[in-house]
mmCIF file of C-alpha atoms and ligand atoms in Angstrom:
data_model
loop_
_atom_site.group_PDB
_atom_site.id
_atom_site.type_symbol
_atom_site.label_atom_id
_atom_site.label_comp_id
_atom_site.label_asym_id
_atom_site.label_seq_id
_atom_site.Cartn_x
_atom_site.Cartn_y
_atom_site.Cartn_z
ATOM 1 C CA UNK N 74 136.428 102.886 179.766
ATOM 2 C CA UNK N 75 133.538 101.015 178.483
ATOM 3 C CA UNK N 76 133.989 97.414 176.826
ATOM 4 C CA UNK N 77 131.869 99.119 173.551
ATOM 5 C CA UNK N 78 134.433 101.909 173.473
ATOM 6 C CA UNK N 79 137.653 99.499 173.957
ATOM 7 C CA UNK N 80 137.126 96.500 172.326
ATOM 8 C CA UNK N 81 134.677 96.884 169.559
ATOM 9 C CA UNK N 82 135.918 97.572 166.113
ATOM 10 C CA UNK N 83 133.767 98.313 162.728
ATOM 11 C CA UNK N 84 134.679 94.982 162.100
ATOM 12 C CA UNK N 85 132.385 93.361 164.312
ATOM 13 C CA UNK N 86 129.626 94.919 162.909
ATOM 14 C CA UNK N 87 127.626 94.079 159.546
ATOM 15 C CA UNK N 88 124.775 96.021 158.067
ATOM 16 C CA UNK N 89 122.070 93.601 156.453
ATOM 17 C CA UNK N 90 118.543 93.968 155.272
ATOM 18 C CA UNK N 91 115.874 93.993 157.933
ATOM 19 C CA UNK N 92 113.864 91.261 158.027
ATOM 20 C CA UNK N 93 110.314 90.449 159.591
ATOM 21 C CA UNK N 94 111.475 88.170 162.413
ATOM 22 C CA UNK N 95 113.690 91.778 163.220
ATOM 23 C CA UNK N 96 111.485 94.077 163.802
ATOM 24 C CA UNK N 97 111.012 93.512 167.470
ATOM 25 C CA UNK N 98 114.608 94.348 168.087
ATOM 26 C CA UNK N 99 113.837 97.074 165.773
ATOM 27 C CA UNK N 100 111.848 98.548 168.067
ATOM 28 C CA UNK N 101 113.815 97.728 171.242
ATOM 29 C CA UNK N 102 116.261 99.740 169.318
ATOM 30 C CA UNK N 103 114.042 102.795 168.883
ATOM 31 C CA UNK N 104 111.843 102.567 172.158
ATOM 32 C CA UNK N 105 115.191 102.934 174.045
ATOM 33 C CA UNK N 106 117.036 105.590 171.696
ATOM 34 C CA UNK N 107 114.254 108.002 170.455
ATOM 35 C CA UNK N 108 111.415 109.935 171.552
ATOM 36 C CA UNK N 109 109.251 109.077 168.599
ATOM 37 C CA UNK N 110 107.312 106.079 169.022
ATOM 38 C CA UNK N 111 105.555 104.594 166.208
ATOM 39 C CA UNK N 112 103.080 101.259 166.088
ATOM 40 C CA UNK N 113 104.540 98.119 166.040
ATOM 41 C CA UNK N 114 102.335 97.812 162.297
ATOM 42 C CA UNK N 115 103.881 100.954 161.384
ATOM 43 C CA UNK N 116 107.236 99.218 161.413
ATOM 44 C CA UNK N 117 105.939 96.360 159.510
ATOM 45 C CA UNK N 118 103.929 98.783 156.502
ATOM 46 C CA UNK N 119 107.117 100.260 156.384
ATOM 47 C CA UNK N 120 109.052 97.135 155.680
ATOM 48 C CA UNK N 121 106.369 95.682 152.884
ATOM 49 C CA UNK N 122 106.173 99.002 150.969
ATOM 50 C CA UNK N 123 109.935 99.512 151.265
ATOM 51 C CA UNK N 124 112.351 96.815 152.364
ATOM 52 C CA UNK N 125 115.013 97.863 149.961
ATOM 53 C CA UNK N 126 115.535 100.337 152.348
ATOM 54 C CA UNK N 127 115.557 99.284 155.670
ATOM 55 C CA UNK N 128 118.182 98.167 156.933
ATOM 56 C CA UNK N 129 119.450 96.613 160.385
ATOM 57 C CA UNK N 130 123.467 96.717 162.082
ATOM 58 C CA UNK N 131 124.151 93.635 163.740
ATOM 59 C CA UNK N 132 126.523 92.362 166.240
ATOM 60 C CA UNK N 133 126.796 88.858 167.576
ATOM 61 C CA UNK N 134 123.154 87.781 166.265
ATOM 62 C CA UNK N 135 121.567 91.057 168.020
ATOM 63 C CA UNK N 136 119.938 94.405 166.164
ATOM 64 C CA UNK N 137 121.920 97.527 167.328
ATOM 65 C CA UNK N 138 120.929 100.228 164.831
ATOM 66 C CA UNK N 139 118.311 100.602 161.837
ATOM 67 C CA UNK N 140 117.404 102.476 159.483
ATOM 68 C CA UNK N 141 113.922 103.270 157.820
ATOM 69 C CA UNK N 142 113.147 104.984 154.732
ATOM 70 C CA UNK N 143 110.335 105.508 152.615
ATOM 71 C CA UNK N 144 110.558 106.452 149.086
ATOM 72 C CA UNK N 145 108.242 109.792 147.925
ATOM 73 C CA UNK N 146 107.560 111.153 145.033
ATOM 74 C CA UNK N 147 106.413 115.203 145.102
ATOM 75 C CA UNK N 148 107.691 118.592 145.763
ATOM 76 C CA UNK N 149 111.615 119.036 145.676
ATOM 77 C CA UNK N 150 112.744 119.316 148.918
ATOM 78 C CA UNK N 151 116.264 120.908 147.573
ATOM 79 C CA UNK N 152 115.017 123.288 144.779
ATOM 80 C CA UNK N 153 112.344 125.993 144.640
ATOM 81 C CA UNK N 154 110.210 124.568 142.057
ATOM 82 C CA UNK N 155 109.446 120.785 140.520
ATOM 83 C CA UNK N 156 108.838 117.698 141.028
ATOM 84 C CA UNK N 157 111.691 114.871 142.644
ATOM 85 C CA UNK N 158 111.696 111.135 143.518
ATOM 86 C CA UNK N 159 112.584 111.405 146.756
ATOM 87 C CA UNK N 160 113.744 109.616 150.019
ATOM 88 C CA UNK N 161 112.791 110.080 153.324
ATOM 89 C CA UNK N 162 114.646 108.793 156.176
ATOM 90 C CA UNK N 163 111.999 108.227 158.371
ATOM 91 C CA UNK N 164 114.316 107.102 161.371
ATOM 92 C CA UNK N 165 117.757 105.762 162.258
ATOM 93 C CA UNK N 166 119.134 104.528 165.330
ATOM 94 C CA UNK N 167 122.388 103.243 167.400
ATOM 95 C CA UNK N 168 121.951 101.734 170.549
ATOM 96 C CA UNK N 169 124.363 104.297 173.012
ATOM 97 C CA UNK N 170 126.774 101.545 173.701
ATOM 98 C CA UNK N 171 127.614 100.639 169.799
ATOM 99 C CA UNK N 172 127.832 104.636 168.938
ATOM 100 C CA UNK N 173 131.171 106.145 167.367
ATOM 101 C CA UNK N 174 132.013 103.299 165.175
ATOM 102 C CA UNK N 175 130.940 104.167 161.854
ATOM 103 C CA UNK N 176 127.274 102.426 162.302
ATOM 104 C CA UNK N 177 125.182 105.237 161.675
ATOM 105 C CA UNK N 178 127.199 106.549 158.423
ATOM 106 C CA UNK N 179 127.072 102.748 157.192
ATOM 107 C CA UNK N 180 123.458 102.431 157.806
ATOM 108 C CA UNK N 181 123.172 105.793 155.843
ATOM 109 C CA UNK N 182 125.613 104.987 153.266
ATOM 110 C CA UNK N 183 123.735 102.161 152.239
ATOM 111 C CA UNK N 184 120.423 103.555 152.044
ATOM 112 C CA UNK N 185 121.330 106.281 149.964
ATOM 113 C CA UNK N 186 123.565 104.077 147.739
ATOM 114 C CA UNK N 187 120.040 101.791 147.134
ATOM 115 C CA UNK N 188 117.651 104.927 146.596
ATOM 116 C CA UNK N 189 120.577 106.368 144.141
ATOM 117 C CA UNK N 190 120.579 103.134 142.172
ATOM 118 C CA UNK N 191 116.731 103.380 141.965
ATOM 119 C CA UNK N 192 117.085 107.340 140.448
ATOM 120 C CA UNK N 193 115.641 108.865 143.200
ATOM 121 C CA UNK N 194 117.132 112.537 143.144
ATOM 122 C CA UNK N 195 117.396 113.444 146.802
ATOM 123 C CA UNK N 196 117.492 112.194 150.240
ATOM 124 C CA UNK N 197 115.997 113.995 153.432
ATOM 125 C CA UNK N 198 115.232 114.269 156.860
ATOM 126 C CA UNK N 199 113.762 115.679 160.136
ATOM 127 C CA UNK N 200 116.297 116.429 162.628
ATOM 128 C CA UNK N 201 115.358 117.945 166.082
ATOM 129 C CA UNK N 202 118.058 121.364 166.244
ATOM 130 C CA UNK N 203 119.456 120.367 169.391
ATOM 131 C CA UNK N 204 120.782 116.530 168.452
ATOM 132 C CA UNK N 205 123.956 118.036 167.318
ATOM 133 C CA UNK N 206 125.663 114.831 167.207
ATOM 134 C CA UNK N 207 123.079 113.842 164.300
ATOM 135 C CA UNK N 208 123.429 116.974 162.576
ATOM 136 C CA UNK N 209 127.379 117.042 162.163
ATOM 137 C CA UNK N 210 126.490 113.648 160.891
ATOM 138 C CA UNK N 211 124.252 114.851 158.531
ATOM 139 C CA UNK N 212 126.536 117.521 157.069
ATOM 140 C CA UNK N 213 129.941 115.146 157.142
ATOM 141 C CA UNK N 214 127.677 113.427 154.525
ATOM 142 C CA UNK N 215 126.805 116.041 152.359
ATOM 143 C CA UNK N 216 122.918 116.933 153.953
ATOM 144 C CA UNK N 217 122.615 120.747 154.213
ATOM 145 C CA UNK N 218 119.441 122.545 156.703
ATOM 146 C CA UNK N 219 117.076 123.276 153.786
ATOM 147 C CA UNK N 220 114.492 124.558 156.266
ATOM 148 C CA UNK N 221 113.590 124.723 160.034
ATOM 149 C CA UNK N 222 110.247 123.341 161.377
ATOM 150 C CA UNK N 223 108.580 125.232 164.098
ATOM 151 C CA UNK N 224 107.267 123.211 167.220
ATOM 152 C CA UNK N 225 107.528 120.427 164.936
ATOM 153 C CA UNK N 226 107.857 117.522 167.702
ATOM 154 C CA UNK N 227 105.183 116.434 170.180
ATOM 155 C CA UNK N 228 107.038 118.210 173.106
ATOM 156 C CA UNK N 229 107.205 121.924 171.174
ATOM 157 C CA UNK N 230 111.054 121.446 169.861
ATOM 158 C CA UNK N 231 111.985 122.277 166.866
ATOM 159 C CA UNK N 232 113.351 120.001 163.544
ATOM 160 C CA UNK N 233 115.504 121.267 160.818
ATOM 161 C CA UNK N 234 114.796 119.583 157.805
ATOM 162 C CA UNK N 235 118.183 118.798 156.005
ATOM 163 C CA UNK N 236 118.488 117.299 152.431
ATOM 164 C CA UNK N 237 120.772 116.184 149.980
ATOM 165 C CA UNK N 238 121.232 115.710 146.037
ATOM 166 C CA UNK N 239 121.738 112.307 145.272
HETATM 167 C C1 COA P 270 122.735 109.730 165.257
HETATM 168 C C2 COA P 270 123.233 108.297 165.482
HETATM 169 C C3 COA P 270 122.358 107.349 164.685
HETATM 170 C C4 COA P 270 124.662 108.198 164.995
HETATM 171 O O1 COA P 270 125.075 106.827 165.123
HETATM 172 P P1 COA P 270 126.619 106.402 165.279
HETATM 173 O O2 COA P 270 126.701 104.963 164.985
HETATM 174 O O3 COA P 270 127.156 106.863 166.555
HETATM 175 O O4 COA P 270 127.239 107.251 164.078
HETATM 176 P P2 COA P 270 128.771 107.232 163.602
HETATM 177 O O5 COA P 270 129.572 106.353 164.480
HETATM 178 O O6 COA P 270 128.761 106.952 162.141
HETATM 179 O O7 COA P 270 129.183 108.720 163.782
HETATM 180 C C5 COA P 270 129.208 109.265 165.103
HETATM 181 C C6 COA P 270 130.607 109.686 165.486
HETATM 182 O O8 COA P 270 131.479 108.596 165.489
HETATM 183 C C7 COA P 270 132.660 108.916 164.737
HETATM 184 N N1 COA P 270 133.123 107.703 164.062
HETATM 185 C C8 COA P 270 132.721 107.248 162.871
HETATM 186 N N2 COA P 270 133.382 106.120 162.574
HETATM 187 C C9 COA P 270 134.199 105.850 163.609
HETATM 188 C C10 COA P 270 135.118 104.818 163.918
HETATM 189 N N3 COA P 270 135.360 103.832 163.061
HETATM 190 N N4 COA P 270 135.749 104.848 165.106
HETATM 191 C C11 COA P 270 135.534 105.860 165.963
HETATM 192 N N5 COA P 270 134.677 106.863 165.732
HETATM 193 C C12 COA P 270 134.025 106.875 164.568
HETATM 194 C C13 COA P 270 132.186 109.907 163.758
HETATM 195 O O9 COA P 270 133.267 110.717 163.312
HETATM 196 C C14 COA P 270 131.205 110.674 164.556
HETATM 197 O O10 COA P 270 131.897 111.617 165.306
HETATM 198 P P3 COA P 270 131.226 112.943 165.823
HETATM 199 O O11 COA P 270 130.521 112.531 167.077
HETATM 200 O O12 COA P 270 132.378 113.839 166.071
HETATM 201 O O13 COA P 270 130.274 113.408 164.761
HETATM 202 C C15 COA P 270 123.212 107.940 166.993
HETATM 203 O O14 COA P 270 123.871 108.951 167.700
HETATM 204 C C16 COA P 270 121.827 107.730 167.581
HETATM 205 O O15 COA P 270 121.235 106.665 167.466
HETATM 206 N N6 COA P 270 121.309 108.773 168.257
HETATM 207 C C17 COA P 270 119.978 108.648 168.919
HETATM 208 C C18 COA P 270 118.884 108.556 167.904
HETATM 209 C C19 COA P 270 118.904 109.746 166.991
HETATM 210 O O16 COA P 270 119.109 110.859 167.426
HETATM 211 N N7 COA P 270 118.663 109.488 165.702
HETATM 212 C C20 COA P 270 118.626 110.532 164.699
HETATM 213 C C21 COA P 270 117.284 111.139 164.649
HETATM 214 S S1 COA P 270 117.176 112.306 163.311
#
């Protein structure tokens, strides 16, 4: 069994506002985790316009996870008609080795406790339909598929776009 699986608790971890001296590790984190690439100034936009929520998971001084939102304000994403405050979790990440202990819900958790705090309505995503392990994720925290985007990613697959009430 793997040292991350044994002897790793929830514990060890602690979820902390990214900072700009992070986002190297940041992208470590998603270069070796995700097929979406984005700048390295992306990264750093995304932190000025919205470092309430962005957030890193940290274990012994090193960035394992992140998450990256961006706050939007236009079409409901949950009901037919109106207007929303909404945010959109642009991407979130565990390194393999630190997956399974609660990171990702924490990381989640906290973004949507900030955006609720600043009366944004609902929270949403992009999902590709075959990450199943993000989905059940998704749904164990209330997200529901609102919609399914065709050929949505670079490579032709799919993304389900799954949202919640906040
Ligand atoms: C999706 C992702 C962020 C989830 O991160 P994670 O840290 O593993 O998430 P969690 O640990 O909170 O939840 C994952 C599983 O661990 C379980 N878990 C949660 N807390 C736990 C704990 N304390 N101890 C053991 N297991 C736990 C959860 O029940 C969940 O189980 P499941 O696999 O049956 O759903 C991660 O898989 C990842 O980075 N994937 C690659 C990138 C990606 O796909 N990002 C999403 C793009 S939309």
């Amino acid at each position: 069994m793997q040292e991350s699986r044994m002897g790793k608790s929830p514990d060890d971890y602690s979820i902390r506002l990214c900072d700009g001296p992070d986002i190297p590790s940041v992208i470590r984190v998603n270069s070796l985790t995700l097929p979406e690439h984005y700048t390295d100034d992306f990264y750093y936009q995304i932190l000025r316009s919205y470092p309430e929520t962005f957030f890193v998971a940290e274990r012994e001084g090193g960035v394992v996870g992140y998450i990256m939102c961006r706050t939007e304000h236009g079409l409901s994403v949950l009901r037919r008609f109106g207007l929303a405050k909404k945010c959109h979790v642009i991407s979130i990440a565990v390194l393999e080795e630190h997956r399974g202990k609660g990171i990702g819900t924490r990381l989640i958790q906290q973004a949507m406790e900030k955006v609720r705090s600043e009366s944004s309505k609902e929270c949403y995503l992009e999902v590709r339909v075959t990450n199943v392990q993000a989905i059940e994720l998704y749904k164990r925290l209330g997200f529901k598929v609102v919609s399914t985007l065709s050929g949505y990613y670079k490579d032709g697959e799919s993304a389900y776009t799954m949202a919640t009430p906040l």
